[in-house]
Amino acid sequence: MSAIKVKAKLKGGVVSVKALAKHEMSTYNMAEKKTGDRENANFITHISATINGETVWDMSTSQFLSKNPIFKFDVKGIGAKGDKIEMVAVDRKGNTLKGKGKIK
């Protein structure tokens, strides 16, 4: 099972993407309470999406996201039914989360 679940639908020339990233998203305050050290915080810092190898969405994030965050975005002018969409996220500790889907 992938760490990012990706769903994408094409309607009216616009690809609507919805993705769920399975991640704890521990903030600096949570890490300090749990371990006594703020440096143990771990949250997604970067996430991107590609359709057929072309980057269509790229975002830097912070600790403001909740546990298992959901990302939604639309892409116009690229992608067709059956095309592959891939998402990659990197967290503060350098771990990589990946997910794939097909445009329906």
PDB file of C-alpha atoms in Angstrom:
ATOM      1  CA  MET A   1       0.000   0.000   0.000  1.00  0.00           C
ATOM      2  CA  SER A   2       1.307   3.421  -0.910  1.00  0.00           C
ATOM      3  CA  ALA A   3       1.816   6.212   1.602  1.00  0.00           C
ATOM      4  CA  ILE A   4      -0.189   8.641  -0.578  1.00  0.00           C
ATOM      5  CA  LYS A   5      -3.593   7.678  -1.975  1.00  0.00           C
ATOM      6  CA  VAL A   6      -4.276   9.562  -5.200  1.00  0.00           C
ATOM      7  CA  LYS A   7      -7.590  10.000  -7.012  1.00  0.00           C
ATOM      8  CA  ALA A   8      -7.999  12.091 -10.161  1.00  0.00           C
ATOM      9  CA  LYS A   9     -10.997  12.810 -12.392  1.00  0.00           C
ATOM     10  CA  LEU A  10     -11.195  14.633 -15.715  1.00  0.00           C
ATOM     11  CA  LYS A  11     -14.251  16.800 -16.294  1.00  0.00           C
ATOM     12  CA  GLY A  12     -14.587  19.665 -18.746  1.00  0.00           C
ATOM     13  CA  GLY A  13     -10.861  19.768 -19.518  1.00  0.00           C
ATOM     14  CA  VAL A  14      -9.937  20.093 -15.833  1.00  0.00           C
ATOM     15  CA  VAL A  15      -8.270  17.325 -13.836  1.00  0.00           C
ATOM     16  CA  SER A  16      -9.397  17.406 -10.193  1.00  0.00           C
ATOM     17  CA  VAL A  17      -6.952  15.688  -7.866  1.00  0.00           C
ATOM     18  CA  LYS A  18      -7.537  14.557  -4.301  1.00  0.00           C
ATOM     19  CA  ALA A  19      -4.711  12.957  -2.310  1.00  0.00           C
ATOM     20  CA  LEU A  20      -4.410  11.605   1.237  1.00  0.00           C
ATOM     21  CA  ALA A  21      -0.896  11.482   2.688  1.00  0.00           C
ATOM     22  CA  LYS A  22      -0.532   9.071   5.608  1.00  0.00           C
ATOM     23  CA  HIS A  23       1.808  10.879   7.999  1.00  0.00           C
ATOM     24  CA  GLU A  24       1.875  11.689  11.732  1.00  0.00           C
ATOM     25  CA  MET A  25       2.737  15.371  11.162  1.00  0.00           C
ATOM     26  CA  SER A  26       4.255  15.995  14.609  1.00  0.00           C
ATOM     27  CA  THR A  27       4.795  19.698  15.319  1.00  0.00           C
ATOM     28  CA  TYR A  28       7.635  21.296  17.276  1.00  0.00           C
ATOM     29  CA  ASN A  29       5.399  21.647  20.340  1.00  0.00           C
ATOM     30  CA  MET A  30       4.208  18.033  20.138  1.00  0.00           C
ATOM     31  CA  ALA A  31       7.794  16.793  19.851  1.00  0.00           C
ATOM     32  CA  GLU A  32       8.894  18.919  22.797  1.00  0.00           C
ATOM     33  CA  LYS A  33       6.086  17.573  24.991  1.00  0.00           C
ATOM     34  CA  LYS A  34       6.738  13.966  23.977  1.00  0.00           C
ATOM     35  CA  THR A  35      10.558  13.860  23.879  1.00  0.00           C
ATOM     36  CA  GLY A  36      11.738  17.106  25.449  1.00  0.00           C
ATOM     37  CA  ASP A  37      13.451  18.157  22.209  1.00  0.00           C
ATOM     38  CA  ARG A  38      11.824  20.328  19.518  1.00  0.00           C
ATOM     39  CA  GLU A  39      14.230  18.940  16.909  1.00  0.00           C
ATOM     40  CA  ASN A  40      12.332  15.614  16.930  1.00  0.00           C
ATOM     41  CA  ALA A  41       9.426  17.257  15.093  1.00  0.00           C
ATOM     42  CA  ASN A  42       8.592  15.580  11.813  1.00  0.00           C
ATOM     43  CA  PHE A  43       6.150  16.903   9.241  1.00  0.00           C
ATOM     44  CA  ILE A  44       5.846  17.028   5.456  1.00  0.00           C
ATOM     45  CA  THR A  45       7.955  19.895   4.099  1.00  0.00           C
ATOM     46  CA  HIS A  46       7.496  19.441   0.350  1.00  0.00           C
ATOM     47  CA  ILE A  47       4.977  17.736  -1.923  1.00  0.00           C
ATOM     48  CA  SER A  48       4.654  17.640  -5.700  1.00  0.00           C
ATOM     49  CA  ALA A  49       2.575  16.002  -8.426  1.00  0.00           C
ATOM     50  CA  THR A  50       3.403  14.993 -11.982  1.00  0.00           C
ATOM     51  CA  ILE A  51       1.212  13.889 -14.857  1.00  0.00           C
ATOM     52  CA  ASN A  52       3.073  11.748 -17.385  1.00  0.00           C
ATOM     53  CA  GLY A  53       6.377  12.990 -15.950  1.00  0.00           C
ATOM     54  CA  GLU A  54       5.535  16.717 -16.191  1.00  0.00           C
ATOM     55  CA  THR A  55       5.331  18.632 -12.903  1.00  0.00           C
ATOM     56  CA  VAL A  56       1.859  20.139 -12.541  1.00  0.00           C
ATOM     57  CA  TRP A  57       1.778  21.014  -8.825  1.00  0.00           C
ATOM     58  CA  ASP A  58       4.585  21.800  -6.364  1.00  0.00           C
ATOM     59  CA  MET A  59       4.221  23.002  -2.787  1.00  0.00           C
ATOM     60  CA  SER A  60       6.309  23.672   0.322  1.00  0.00           C
ATOM     61  CA  THR A  61       4.489  23.019   3.582  1.00  0.00           C
ATOM     62  CA  SER A  62       4.936  23.575   7.289  1.00  0.00           C
ATOM     63  CA  GLN A  63       3.824  22.097  10.585  1.00  0.00           C
ATOM     64  CA  PHE A  64       0.381  23.699  10.164  1.00  0.00           C
ATOM     65  CA  LEU A  65      -1.055  20.603   8.425  1.00  0.00           C
ATOM     66  CA  SER A  66      -3.061  18.049  10.386  1.00  0.00           C
ATOM     67  CA  LYS A  67      -2.263  14.361  10.799  1.00  0.00           C
ATOM     68  CA  ASN A  68      -2.873  12.481   7.511  1.00  0.00           C
ATOM     69  CA  PRO A  69      -3.429  15.666   5.460  1.00  0.00           C
ATOM     70  CA  ILE A  70      -5.649  15.768   2.385  1.00  0.00           C
ATOM     71  CA  PHE A  71      -4.515  17.813  -0.610  1.00  0.00           C
ATOM     72  CA  LYS A  72      -6.940  18.975  -3.321  1.00  0.00           C
ATOM     73  CA  PHE A  73      -6.059  20.842  -6.487  1.00  0.00           C
ATOM     74  CA  ASP A  74      -7.151  21.279 -10.113  1.00  0.00           C
ATOM     75  CA  VAL A  75      -5.029  21.178 -13.258  1.00  0.00           C
ATOM     76  CA  LYS A  76      -6.266  22.667 -16.507  1.00  0.00           C
ATOM     77  CA  GLY A  77      -4.919  21.946 -19.987  1.00  0.00           C
ATOM     78  CA  ILE A  78      -2.895  18.829 -19.225  1.00  0.00           C
ATOM     79  CA  GLY A  79      -3.850  15.227 -18.719  1.00  0.00           C
ATOM     80  CA  ALA A  80      -6.338  12.850 -20.306  1.00  0.00           C
ATOM     81  CA  LYS A  81      -8.295   9.833 -19.125  1.00  0.00           C
ATOM     82  CA  GLY A  82      -5.923   6.961 -18.422  1.00  0.00           C
ATOM     83  CA  ASP A  83      -2.865   9.190 -17.860  1.00  0.00           C
ATOM     84  CA  LYS A  84      -0.761   8.453 -14.790  1.00  0.00           C
ATOM     85  CA  ILE A  85      -0.460  10.918 -11.930  1.00  0.00           C
ATOM     86  CA  GLU A  86       2.317  10.488  -9.384  1.00  0.00           C
ATOM     87  CA  MET A  87       2.827  12.327  -6.108  1.00  0.00           C
ATOM     88  CA  VAL A  88       5.943  12.551  -3.952  1.00  0.00           C
ATOM     89  CA  ALA A  89       6.249  14.094  -0.479  1.00  0.00           C
ATOM     90  CA  VAL A  90       9.345  14.606   1.666  1.00  0.00           C
ATOM     91  CA  ASP A  91       9.243  15.064   5.425  1.00  0.00           C
ATOM     92  CA  ARG A  92      11.573  16.918   7.784  1.00  0.00           C
ATOM     93  CA  LYS A  93      13.663  13.788   8.419  1.00  0.00           C
ATOM     94  CA  GLY A  94      14.187  13.131   4.702  1.00  0.00           C
ATOM     95  CA  ASN A  95      11.695  10.252   4.390  1.00  0.00           C
ATOM     96  CA  THR A  96       9.891  10.025   1.054  1.00  0.00           C
ATOM     97  CA  LEU A  97       6.200   9.224   0.627  1.00  0.00           C
ATOM     98  CA  LYS A  98       4.946   8.207  -2.815  1.00  0.00           C
ATOM     99  CA  GLY A  99       1.626   7.516  -4.481  1.00  0.00           C
ATOM    100  CA  LYS A 100       0.254   6.825  -7.960  1.00  0.00           C
ATOM    101  CA  GLY A 101      -3.101   6.977  -9.656  1.00  0.00           C
ATOM    102  CA  LYS A 102      -4.799   7.142 -13.036  1.00  0.00           C
ATOM    103  CA  ILE A 103      -7.003   9.904 -14.331  1.00  0.00           C
ATOM    104  CA  LYS A 104     -10.574   8.640 -14.688  1.00  0.00           C
TER     105      LYS A 104
END
